[in-house]
Amino acid sequence: MNKVIFSVIFLLLFTIFVDAQVYNPVKWKTDVVKISDSEFELQAKAVIESGWHLYSQNVLDGGPIPTHFTFPKSFDFQLIGSVKEGNGKTINDPVFKMLIKFFEKETVFKQRIKVTRTKPFAIKTEVGFMVCNDENCLPPSDEEIVFNVDPKAVTAVKAEEKILKEIFSADSSTAVKTNETVAVKAVAAEIPELKREVKKPLKNNNSKSFLGIFIIAFLSGFAALLTPCVFPMIPMTVSYFTKQSKTKAAGVKNALIYGFSIVIIYVLLGSIVTAVFGADSLNALSTNVWFNLIFFILLVVFACSFLGAFEIILPNSLANKVDSQADKGGLIGIFFMALALAIVSFSCTGPIVGTLLVEAASKGGIAPIVGMLGFSIAIALPFSLFAAFPGWLNALPKSGGWLNTVKVVLGFLELALAFKFLSNADLVLQLHWLEREVFLAIWIAVFGVLAFYLFGKITLPHDSPQNHISVGRLTLGSLVLSFTIYLIPGLFGAPLKLISGFPPPKHYSESPDGFGANNSNEVNTLLPEGAEFGPQNIITFHDYKKGMEFAKKAGKPVLLDFTGYACVNCRKMEELVWSDSKVLNVLKNELVLISLYVDDKKELPADEQYISQTTGKKIKTIGNKWSDLQIKTYKANAQPFYVLVNHSGESLNEPSAYNADINNYLFWLQDGISNFN
C-alpha cells in the first residue's frame, strides 16, 4: 500500500515539475571597449531565445515594461549621454494598440562613460526588462550585470578611425566635396567599429513630394482633356492617323510617336522653368512676397479666362508657322502636329499648366519637370489608346455644353487657389489683412457661387441654353454645396481638418480661441518672457536664445520647429497631428517649443547681419538667420523640420520632417524625451 501511495505522489510531483517549466529566454553578456584614454563604451549584449522578444527602452505609457538600465553612482566614472540601442523592429501591436519596438535573437545596448581613475574597477549595473512570445509574457525581471573596466587597456579605436569620426561628426560650415565624401565612406566601410558610428543621412522626403506633384499633375492633365480646346481633338487626330497610315500597325506607331512628342514638349517646358530659375531658388520663391502676389494676379487672370471674360491665345502667326511644319510628314511632321495641339489648346491648357508650374515652383528642385511629365502623360494617353483601339472612339461622349461646364468649374478652382497665394504674402508680411475668417468668407462665396452655377441658377457667356440639368451636374453641385456648408463653422473657430494648410492657421485670426471666447490679456500674464501662445495654444518661443534659457530653467528638452508662415505642410502638422490629445499633452507639458520661421522678413539690426559661411549669402532678415541655422547645423532646408535637442543644442534622436502618422510622431517625441531623461 505504501508503495502505491509513494508511486502516486512521485508521478504527481513529476507531472508538476514537467509542466511548470521555468523560462529564462534572455542571456546577458558584457564587454568594455576603450575609445580613448578617458572614454569607454560599455556593451550589454542580450542573446534572446528563438520565438521570444525583448522590448525597447522607449515604450509609451500603457504598453509593456521597457528595458532600462540603472548605473550606480560612483567617483570612478561619469556617464556620457544615455544608453543607445539597436534598430530592432517596430510594429503596431494589436494587443497594446500602439507602436512598439522590440528585439529578436540578439541586440546590443551601449553606454559611453568617462573614467576618473587609473586602476581597474567593476561597474555593477541592474537591467530591468520584460520578454514575450506569441502566447505568453513573462513577469518583469531585474538582473545584475557586471562591466570590468581597465583604464590601462589597449585603445580599440585607431588613429585613422578618429580622423574619420571627426570628418563625419564635425559641424563644418564648408560641405565636404562629393568625391571626398565617397572616398571617406569607402575607407569607413573597411573599419567595422567606425561603420556603426558614421552618421546616418537625413531621410529624404522629396520622393513623396514629387509623387504628390506627379499625381496632381496627372489629374490636372485629365481635367484639361475635358475642356473644349482638347476633347474634340481626340477623335479628329486619331482618325487622321488611322486613315493616313497604310496599315493599322503604322497608325498605332504614329499615334504613339505623337503622344511621346506631347510628353517631350511639356517636359521641355518644365525643364526650361527649372533651368531659368534654378532648382534651389524655386523653393525660396515660395515664401517670396512678390512671387506670391504676381501669381495671385496671374491665377485671377486665368480664372477670368476660364469663366468666359476673355480668351488667352497665342499669336496666329506662330500657330500658322507650326501648322505648316506639320504638313511635312515623317517624325518631324508628327512632332510639329503635337506642338500645334499645344498651341491651339493653349487657351484651355495654359491656365492649368501655369497653375501647375506655380505649385511645382513652391516645391523646388525638379518638381516642375515632374509636374509636366504627369500632365503630358495624361494628355498623350488617350491619343495612344484610341489609336491602338479605334473602336473605342464610338464610346466617347459627343462634344457639347458639358465641356464648357468643366472649363467654368476649373475657373472657380483657379480663383479659390489664387487667394492661397495672396494669403501666403499676407502671412509672410504679418499684415493681418487676410486673416482666417476673411479667407474662409472668400472661399465660401466662391464655392457657393459655383454651387448655384452647377444648379443652373447662374449662367455665364459661353453656356448653352438648357431646360434641365444632368444627374452628373446635380451630383457635383450637391458635393460643392456640402463643402460650402462645411466651411461655414470655420468662421466660428472650427478646425476644418479637411483643408488644413490652405487657410491661415487658427492663431492668425480675429478670434484665435474661437468665436465668443474670452480673449482678455490676463492669460498673457502667465507667459514666460519672450514667449507667446502659438498653434493649439502651446507656449512658443520665436527666439532661439530665449527659448533655450527658459528650457534650462524648466529642466525640459527642446523641440526646434523650423517652420514658415507660408508652409502648407507645417499647418497640416499643427492642425492634424499636434491637435491629438496625447501629442498636445507632450508638447504643452514635457518640452519647450521654439518655432523658428524661416520666412520672417523682419530685418536684423545692422550689427547682427553677416555673410553665411555655408551658403555665401548675406543674412539680412530673421528668417534668413533661422534658415542658415537649419542648413548649417542639420544640412536641410525644407520645412516642416523638427529637432529634439538638449540644453547644449545636441540632438536627442534623428530629426523628423512631415509625418502625418500621429502614433509614429508621438513615439518620436517620447523617444527624444526618454533620451534626454
XYZ file of C-alpha atoms in Angstrom:
677
model
C 0.000 0.000 0.000
C 2.818 2.395 0.918
C 4.500 1.660 -2.413
C 1.297 2.551 -4.263
C 0.943 5.859 -2.374
C 4.623 6.666 -2.926
C 4.278 5.928 -6.650
C 1.217 8.193 -6.962
C 2.979 11.056 -5.132
C 6.083 10.615 -7.306
C 4.018 10.727 -10.519
C 2.167 13.851 -9.348
C 5.407 15.641 -8.461
C 6.973 14.588 -11.763
C 3.967 15.921 -13.676
C 4.092 19.223 -11.800
C 7.804 19.701 -12.476
C 7.412 18.794 -16.148
C 4.525 21.245 -16.708
C 5.903 24.051 -14.547
C 8.866 24.828 -16.764
C 10.881 27.880 -15.720
C 11.623 30.130 -18.710
C 14.801 32.159 -18.930
C 14.882 33.235 -22.599
C 17.394 36.130 -22.267
C 21.094 35.730 -21.505
C 23.221 38.823 -20.906
C 26.871 39.211 -21.908
C 29.023 42.251 -21.222
C 32.018 43.805 -22.903
C 34.030 47.003 -22.459
C 35.629 48.822 -25.416
C 38.220 51.534 -24.851
C 37.606 54.554 -27.061
C 40.316 56.865 -25.736
C 42.456 57.276 -22.639
C 39.456 58.540 -20.688
C 36.394 57.224 -22.562
C 34.991 53.702 -22.658
C 31.915 52.082 -24.184
C 30.006 49.594 -22.012
C 28.290 46.996 -24.203
C 25.478 44.819 -22.855
C 24.571 42.090 -25.343
C 21.190 40.367 -24.940
C 21.016 36.888 -26.517
C 17.318 36.053 -26.948
C 15.890 32.581 -27.494
C 14.026 31.974 -30.758
C 10.357 32.944 -30.582
C 10.849 35.479 -27.773
C 11.370 39.238 -27.999
C 12.810 41.884 -25.699
C 11.241 45.361 -25.605
C 12.931 48.674 -26.366
C 13.877 51.298 -23.788
C 11.294 53.610 -25.362
C 7.758 52.318 -24.876
C 4.749 54.592 -24.466
C 2.693 54.599 -21.274
C 0.176 51.765 -21.223
C 2.465 49.388 -23.094
C 4.779 46.587 -21.915
C 7.636 47.239 -19.455
C 10.556 48.850 -21.319
C 14.151 47.705 -20.924
C 16.016 50.024 -18.544
C 19.498 50.228 -17.057
C 20.383 51.544 -13.585
C 24.021 52.544 -13.170
C 25.416 53.096 -9.680
C 26.705 56.496 -8.631
C 30.468 56.377 -8.386
C 33.551 58.585 -8.238
C 35.225 56.161 -10.665
C 33.290 57.188 -13.763
C 30.740 59.569 -15.268
C 28.003 58.672 -17.755
C 28.155 60.329 -21.187
C 24.707 60.658 -22.723
C 22.176 57.858 -22.460
C 22.080 54.156 -23.329
C 21.957 53.613 -27.099
C 20.143 50.642 -28.595
C 19.961 48.867 -31.959
C 17.383 49.319 -34.723
C 15.135 46.411 -33.736
C 11.675 46.011 -35.214
C 8.699 48.356 -34.784
C 5.128 47.109 -35.204
C 1.633 48.386 -34.493
C 0.894 45.953 -31.664
C -2.723 44.670 -31.860
C -2.814 43.914 -28.114
C -1.486 47.193 -26.746
C -2.825 49.158 -29.772
C 0.307 51.280 -30.147
C 3.625 51.328 -31.988
C 6.088 49.147 -30.073
C 9.749 48.499 -30.798
C 11.315 45.176 -29.797
C 14.360 42.973 -30.457
C 14.660 39.342 -31.571
C 17.593 36.857 -31.433
C 20.132 39.384 -30.138
C 20.813 43.084 -29.646
C 23.456 45.278 -28.049
C 22.918 48.232 -25.687
C 25.793 50.735 -25.412
C 26.638 53.334 -22.774
C 29.600 55.731 -23.029
C 31.455 56.608 -19.805
C 34.354 58.842 -18.827
C 36.706 57.266 -16.255
C 38.243 59.289 -13.429
C 40.759 56.737 -12.068
C 43.645 54.696 -13.457
C 43.162 51.385 -11.626
C 40.806 48.617 -12.872
C 37.310 48.594 -11.360
C 33.926 46.915 -11.844
C 30.563 48.538 -12.582
C 27.625 46.523 -11.259
C 24.566 47.533 -13.262
C 20.950 46.472 -12.869
C 18.995 45.853 -16.057
C 15.212 45.616 -15.897
C 13.344 44.059 -18.810
C 10.309 42.144 -19.979
C 10.075 39.431 -22.644
C 7.129 37.949 -24.517
C 6.421 35.417 -27.219
C 3.311 34.956 -29.362
C 1.459 33.261 -26.493
C 2.940 34.402 -23.168
C 4.619 37.321 -21.455
C 6.963 36.706 -18.528
C 6.849 38.923 -15.441
C 9.260 41.893 -15.466
C 12.730 40.767 -14.448
C 15.730 42.516 -12.887
C 19.223 41.145 -13.412
C 22.633 42.351 -12.303
C 25.335 42.535 -14.946
C 28.975 43.499 -14.393
C 31.329 45.550 -16.574
C 35.052 45.178 -15.820
C 36.857 48.386 -16.758
C 40.633 48.520 -17.157
C 41.817 52.101 -17.854
C 45.218 50.754 -18.964
C 43.751 48.534 -21.673
C 44.797 48.989 -25.321
C 42.744 51.648 -27.105
C 40.359 49.972 -29.542
C 39.865 52.959 -31.806
C 42.837 53.555 -34.073
C 44.148 56.920 -35.168
C 42.625 56.707 -38.641
C 39.239 55.932 -37.105
C 39.438 59.092 -35.002
C 40.147 61.169 -38.089
C 37.158 59.697 -39.884
C 34.925 60.290 -36.863
C 35.931 63.936 -36.822
C 35.090 64.246 -40.513
C 31.621 62.760 -40.054
C 30.742 64.421 -36.752
C 32.235 67.884 -37.262
C 29.743 70.704 -37.658
C 31.751 72.182 -40.513
C 30.485 75.235 -42.319
C 32.061 74.027 -45.541
C 30.456 70.938 -47.038
C 32.775 68.018 -47.872
C 33.105 67.593 -51.592
C 31.185 64.684 -53.070
C 34.218 62.719 -54.249
C 35.948 63.203 -50.878
C 32.838 62.014 -49.056
C 32.643 58.877 -51.197
C 36.315 58.141 -50.590
C 35.990 58.602 -46.831
C 32.917 56.383 -46.687
C 34.747 53.709 -48.650
C 37.531 53.732 -46.055
C 34.995 53.774 -43.212
C 33.306 50.685 -44.645
C 36.528 48.748 -44.011
C 36.529 49.657 -40.283
C 33.657 47.758 -38.597
C 33.754 49.716 -35.363
C 33.544 53.052 -37.160
C 30.951 51.803 -39.621
C 28.392 51.910 -36.829
C 29.429 55.416 -35.822
C 29.051 57.110 -39.210
C 26.077 59.420 -39.013
C 23.050 58.340 -40.978
C 21.909 60.853 -43.593
C 18.589 62.551 -43.025
C 15.620 60.873 -44.623
C 14.780 62.432 -47.944
C 11.099 63.213 -48.320
C 11.484 64.591 -51.833
C 10.309 61.327 -53.388
C 6.958 61.616 -51.593
C 6.648 65.282 -52.529
C 7.419 64.566 -56.188
C 4.945 61.682 -56.251
C 2.248 64.035 -54.952
C 3.136 66.603 -57.644
C 3.017 63.878 -60.318
C -0.430 62.637 -59.233
C -1.894 66.161 -59.047
C -0.391 66.992 -62.449
C -1.762 63.780 -63.961
C -5.271 64.557 -62.678
C -4.922 68.133 -63.942
C -3.968 66.793 -67.366
C -7.062 64.601 -67.315
C -9.150 67.668 -66.438
C -7.551 69.553 -69.354
C -8.642 66.717 -71.665
C -12.260 67.510 -70.804
C -12.050 71.121 -71.991
C -13.489 72.364 -75.317
C -9.982 73.003 -76.687
C -8.667 69.457 -76.286
C -11.515 66.931 -76.131
C -12.760 67.399 -79.739
C -9.177 66.944 -80.974
C -9.019 63.304 -79.805
C -11.287 61.658 -82.421
C -10.090 64.052 -85.183
C -6.383 63.361 -84.591
C -6.740 59.598 -84.112
C -8.901 59.309 -87.252
C -6.241 61.231 -89.180
C -3.505 58.802 -88.132
C -5.535 55.671 -88.810
C -6.668 56.898 -92.266
C -3.326 58.318 -93.423
C -1.310 55.273 -92.342
C -1.112 52.360 -94.766
C -1.598 49.724 -92.068
C -3.196 49.624 -88.629
C 0.228 48.952 -87.092
C 1.608 52.079 -88.773
C -1.334 54.111 -87.440
C -0.727 52.891 -83.905
C 3.007 53.592 -84.264
C 2.420 57.163 -85.484
C -0.092 57.849 -82.707
C 2.397 56.596 -80.118
C 5.067 58.899 -81.552
C 2.506 61.717 -81.440
C 1.797 61.027 -77.763
C 5.524 60.780 -76.976
C 6.061 64.145 -78.706
C 3.421 65.724 -76.472
C 5.318 64.447 -73.413
C 8.618 65.840 -74.739
C 7.101 69.298 -75.383
C 5.665 69.719 -71.887
C 8.686 68.197 -70.102
C 10.888 70.653 -72.034
C 8.696 73.456 -70.680
C 9.238 72.219 -67.110
C 12.974 71.882 -67.772
C 13.180 75.456 -69.066
C 11.419 76.795 -65.943
C 13.817 74.858 -63.704
C 16.858 75.986 -65.700
C 15.835 79.669 -65.768
C 15.028 79.975 -62.065
C 17.356 77.281 -60.728
C 16.326 74.224 -58.731
C 17.260 75.734 -55.353
C 15.864 79.216 -55.927
C 12.404 77.845 -56.792
C 11.939 76.688 -53.202
C 12.983 80.109 -51.894
C 10.455 81.760 -54.225
C 7.556 80.065 -52.419
C 7.962 82.414 -49.453
C 8.786 85.466 -51.564
C 6.118 88.154 -51.232
C 6.388 89.355 -54.835
C 6.296 85.799 -56.161
C 3.033 85.155 -54.323
C 1.474 88.492 -55.333
C 2.382 88.051 -59.014
C 0.923 84.563 -59.124
C -2.194 85.710 -57.278
C -2.787 88.167 -60.124
C -1.853 85.552 -62.731
C -4.299 82.975 -61.341
C -7.089 85.549 -61.151
C -6.451 86.307 -64.857
C -6.516 82.563 -65.650
C -9.765 82.178 -63.698
C -11.433 85.067 -65.554
C -10.393 83.457 -68.847
C -11.960 80.128 -67.869
C -15.132 81.862 -66.703
C -15.541 83.405 -70.173
C -14.425 87.016 -69.693
C -11.816 86.645 -72.498
C -9.594 84.025 -74.117
C -5.840 83.694 -73.719
C -4.456 82.846 -77.149
C -1.034 82.786 -78.735
C -0.361 84.830 -81.920
C -1.947 83.326 -85.057
C 1.348 83.748 -86.921
C 3.021 81.292 -84.536
C 0.208 78.784 -84.907
C 0.322 79.057 -88.725
C 4.108 78.514 -88.837
C 3.869 75.438 -86.647
C 0.915 74.115 -88.650
C 2.845 74.457 -91.904
C 5.714 72.398 -90.457
C 3.242 69.664 -89.506
C 2.455 69.076 -93.216
C 5.994 67.800 -93.915
C 5.196 64.309 -92.647
C 7.545 61.843 -91.005
C 8.783 62.118 -87.427
C 9.352 65.872 -87.695
C 5.840 66.398 -89.031
C 4.314 64.369 -86.178
C 6.312 66.364 -83.625
C 5.023 69.650 -85.069
C 1.474 68.272 -85.024
C 1.908 67.737 -81.282
C 3.299 71.274 -80.945
C 0.314 72.572 -82.914
C -2.031 70.842 -80.442
C -0.221 72.510 -77.522
C -0.520 75.936 -79.161
C -4.128 75.612 -80.369
C -5.326 74.317 -76.989
C -3.331 76.928 -75.047
C -6.426 78.943 -74.094
C -7.614 75.929 -72.064
C -4.376 74.217 -71.058
C -2.360 77.414 -70.454
C -4.039 78.341 -67.144
C -3.768 74.752 -65.883
C -0.113 74.458 -66.921
C 0.610 77.852 -65.375
C -1.007 76.866 -62.086
C 0.921 73.579 -62.041
C 4.222 75.330 -62.651
C 3.440 77.799 -59.866
C 2.644 74.997 -57.411
C 5.679 72.995 -58.520
C 7.888 76.069 -58.154
C 6.919 76.271 -54.484
C 8.251 72.704 -54.004
C 11.609 73.451 -55.601
C 14.090 71.085 -57.235
C 12.929 69.221 -60.350
C 9.254 69.481 -59.325
C 8.325 71.493 -62.491
C 9.756 68.704 -64.668
C 7.912 66.036 -62.669
C 4.701 68.081 -62.887
C 4.906 68.486 -66.657
C 5.663 64.772 -67.016
C 2.464 63.844 -65.178
C 0.380 66.440 -67.061
C 1.672 65.441 -70.510
C 1.208 61.699 -69.913
C -2.464 62.320 -69.107
C -2.836 64.399 -72.301
C -0.992 61.899 -74.500
C -2.588 58.724 -73.119
C -5.983 58.896 -74.904
C -4.393 59.574 -78.305
C -2.252 56.463 -77.977
C -5.022 54.250 -76.562
C -7.679 55.259 -79.086
C -5.171 54.802 -81.925
C -4.493 51.249 -80.715
C -8.217 50.537 -80.220
C -10.122 52.798 -82.668
C -13.367 51.042 -81.876
C -13.365 52.793 -78.504
C -13.937 56.143 -80.260
C -17.613 55.258 -80.663
C -17.958 55.134 -76.873
C -16.711 58.711 -76.419
C -19.437 61.195 -75.417
C -20.229 63.857 -78.002
C -18.848 67.337 -77.597
C -21.324 69.777 -76.133
C -22.126 72.278 -73.405
C -20.768 69.961 -70.722
C -17.230 70.784 -71.888
C -17.773 74.460 -71.091
C -19.110 73.452 -67.669
C -15.814 71.674 -66.968
C -13.952 74.806 -68.031
C -16.020 77.028 -65.707
C -15.541 74.660 -62.741
C -11.784 74.838 -63.326
C -12.085 78.643 -63.361
C -13.682 78.687 -59.916
C -10.977 76.340 -58.587
C -8.277 78.640 -60.034
C -9.928 81.602 -58.279
C -10.012 79.813 -54.917
C -6.362 78.763 -55.283
C -5.355 82.339 -56.145
C -6.290 83.521 -52.662
C -3.928 80.940 -51.166
C -1.033 82.832 -52.780
C -2.388 86.168 -51.551
C -2.691 84.644 -48.078
C 0.952 83.491 -48.252
C 2.101 87.056 -48.919
C -0.035 88.372 -46.058
C 1.305 85.718 -43.657
C 4.936 86.394 -44.546
C 4.481 90.153 -44.025
C 2.259 89.549 -40.958
C -0.125 92.300 -42.134
C -3.248 90.541 -40.790
C -5.282 91.807 -43.757
C -6.354 88.344 -44.923
C -6.915 86.574 -41.618
C -8.548 83.162 -41.323
C -12.136 84.458 -41.160
C -11.728 86.686 -44.230
C -10.063 83.905 -46.214
C -12.842 81.437 -45.356
C -15.530 84.018 -46.191
C -13.994 84.398 -49.678
C -13.872 80.619 -50.178
C -17.472 80.254 -49.001
C -18.511 82.888 -51.548
C -16.509 81.274 -54.391
C -17.770 77.734 -53.804
C -21.277 78.968 -53.021
C -21.495 80.737 -56.401
C -20.080 77.602 -58.069
C -22.863 75.527 -56.468
C -25.502 77.968 -57.797
C -23.890 77.761 -61.244
C -23.974 73.948 -61.258
C -27.647 74.022 -60.214
C -28.357 76.244 -63.233
C -29.253 79.367 -61.213
C -26.389 81.351 -62.777
C -25.289 81.324 -66.438
C -22.072 82.604 -67.993
C -21.285 83.959 -71.510
C -20.389 80.684 -73.264
C -23.055 78.471 -71.654
C -25.536 76.663 -73.905
C -29.247 77.171 -73.126
C -30.718 74.254 -71.171
C -34.092 73.279 -69.742
C -32.751 70.828 -67.208
C -29.507 69.776 -65.523
C -27.889 66.371 -65.841
C -27.537 63.888 -62.997
C -23.750 64.347 -63.051
C -24.056 68.133 -62.762
C -26.605 67.796 -59.942
C -24.297 65.399 -58.069
C -21.278 67.678 -58.452
C -23.362 70.675 -57.386
C -24.513 68.839 -54.257
C -20.913 67.976 -53.355
C -19.813 71.601 -53.810
C -22.755 72.835 -51.719
C -21.889 70.333 -48.969
C -18.294 71.566 -48.989
C -19.506 75.174 -48.756
C -21.658 74.360 -45.732
C -18.687 72.507 -44.183
C -16.619 75.709 -44.410
C -19.112 77.892 -42.521
C -18.323 76.668 -38.943
C -14.701 77.606 -39.642
C -15.768 81.239 -39.258
C -16.535 80.468 -35.611
C -13.376 78.524 -34.756
C -13.963 75.011 -36.187
C -10.619 73.375 -37.175
C -11.684 72.339 -40.747
C -9.161 69.492 -40.906
C -10.162 68.551 -44.473
C -8.480 71.708 -45.773
C -5.757 72.089 -43.140
C -2.809 74.009 -44.505
C -4.798 76.066 -47.015
C -6.456 78.714 -44.811
C -4.294 80.760 -42.447
C -3.688 78.968 -39.100
C -6.216 79.346 -36.289
C -3.997 81.663 -34.270
C -3.818 84.028 -37.287
C -7.407 85.223 -36.939
C -9.666 87.755 -35.296
C -10.729 85.176 -32.702
C -7.796 82.771 -32.131
C -9.666 80.931 -29.340
C -12.945 80.692 -31.256
C -15.977 82.935 -31.590
C -17.144 84.310 -28.237
C -14.063 83.128 -26.312
C -12.556 85.294 -23.607
C -9.518 86.948 -25.199
C -8.554 89.128 -22.265
C -4.907 89.922 -21.698
C -4.995 88.223 -18.302
C -3.872 84.985 -19.935
C -0.732 86.711 -21.192
C 0.473 87.269 -17.623
C 1.128 83.520 -17.428
C 3.536 83.624 -20.351
C 7.307 83.484 -19.785
C 9.294 86.449 -21.063
C 9.710 86.306 -24.836
C 7.006 83.662 -25.340
C 3.521 83.731 -26.845
C 0.661 81.342 -27.451
C 1.257 79.524 -30.745
C -0.577 76.713 -32.588
C -3.028 74.805 -30.355
C -2.337 77.424 -27.634
C 1.092 75.900 -26.986
C 3.515 78.293 -25.286
C 6.005 79.059 -28.047
C 9.282 80.931 -28.324
C 10.370 82.527 -31.600
C 13.846 83.410 -30.363
C 16.334 80.542 -30.057
C 18.345 82.055 -27.202
C 15.346 82.974 -25.024
C 13.746 79.582 -25.600
C 16.912 77.708 -24.628
C 17.334 79.809 -21.477
C 13.781 79.021 -20.409
C 14.273 75.295 -21.155
C 17.321 75.201 -18.856
C 15.331 76.786 -16.029
C 12.406 74.423 -16.607
C 14.664 71.368 -16.954
C 12.906 70.237 -20.140
C 14.158 69.193 -23.587
C 13.598 71.497 -26.556
C 11.629 70.924 -29.759
C 13.116 73.082 -32.512
C 10.363 73.691 -35.045
C 11.798 75.027 -38.311
C 8.652 76.319 -39.950
C 7.286 79.047 -42.226
C 4.294 81.345 -42.315
C 3.540 80.154 -45.863
C 4.313 76.458 -45.227
C 1.258 74.299 -46.035
C 2.594 71.065 -44.528
C 3.573 72.938 -41.357
C -0.065 73.977 -40.895
C -1.211 70.403 -41.604
C 1.075 69.064 -38.876
C -0.142 71.697 -36.389
C -3.808 71.122 -37.158
C -3.923 67.366 -37.761
C -1.123 65.930 -35.582
C -0.438 68.481 -32.844
C -4.166 68.648 -32.075
C -4.196 64.994 -30.941
C -4.714 64.905 -27.156
C -1.636 62.732 -26.429
C 0.673 64.723 -28.708
C -0.701 68.015 -27.385
C -0.105 66.917 -23.786
C 3.558 66.197 -24.594
C 4.034 69.487 -26.450
C 2.461 71.522 -23.649
C 3.911 69.801 -20.599
C 7.038 67.767 -21.383
C 9.161 70.032 -23.585
C 9.789 73.621 -24.652
C 8.723 74.591 -28.182
C 10.889 77.004 -30.176
C 9.310 77.835 -33.555
C 11.799 79.401 -35.959
C 10.106 80.969 -39.008
C 12.480 80.816 -41.988
C 10.353 83.272 -43.988
C 10.201 86.004 -41.324
C 11.010 89.152 -43.323
C 11.834 91.411 -40.372
C 15.333 92.825 -40.864
C 18.076 92.089 -38.379
C 19.877 95.040 -36.793
C 22.809 96.123 -38.971
C 25.374 94.854 -36.461
C 23.767 91.369 -36.479
C 23.796 90.930 -40.259
C 26.537 88.676 -41.634
C 27.701 86.599 -44.580
C 26.808 82.915 -44.245
C 29.838 80.633 -44.286
C 27.552 77.848 -45.510
C 25.830 79.462 -48.499
C 27.903 82.618 -49.017
C 24.721 84.735 -48.941
C 24.162 87.798 -46.812
C 21.943 87.093 -43.815
C 19.745 90.196 -43.504
C 16.438 89.022 -42.020
C 15.322 86.944 -39.046
C 14.091 84.276 -41.459
C 17.495 84.198 -43.197
C 19.116 83.650 -39.805
C 16.952 80.648 -38.889
C 17.236 79.168 -42.384
C 21.024 79.480 -42.209
C 20.989 77.795 -38.782
C 18.987 74.880 -40.196
C 21.246 74.456 -43.235
C 24.490 74.805 -41.290
C 23.562 72.545 -38.381
C 21.287 69.933 -39.952
C 22.133 70.121 -43.680
C 18.442 70.556 -44.563
C 16.389 73.469 -45.872
C 12.837 72.106 -46.180
C 10.010 72.740 -43.729
C 8.494 71.490 -41.523
C 11.642 70.179 -39.855
C 11.645 69.101 -36.201
C 14.679 68.520 -33.981
C 14.643 67.433 -30.339
C 17.707 68.819 -28.542
C 19.127 69.083 -25.044
C 20.264 72.301 -23.375
C 23.596 72.166 -25.226
C 21.837 72.000 -28.590
C 22.771 68.339 -29.139
C 20.230 66.184 -30.992
C 18.400 63.633 -28.841
C 17.410 61.466 -31.813
C 17.135 61.686 -35.596
C 15.304 64.844 -36.825
C 11.802 64.435 -38.212
C 10.085 66.062 -41.169
C 6.396 65.997 -42.183
C 4.824 62.932 -40.563
C 1.029 62.652 -40.572
C 1.104 59.363 -38.595
C 0.092 60.512 -35.091
C 1.335 57.386 -33.284
C 4.640 57.475 -35.126
C 5.173 61.171 -34.335
C 4.231 60.604 -30.689
C 6.710 57.709 -30.492
C 9.405 60.002 -31.940
C 8.682 62.667 -29.300
C 8.741 60.132 -26.462
C 11.983 58.633 -27.776
C 13.751 62.011 -27.658
C 12.374 62.871 -24.223
C 13.464 59.466 -22.915
C 16.995 60.041 -24.225
C 17.014 63.464 -22.546
C 15.961 61.985 -19.197
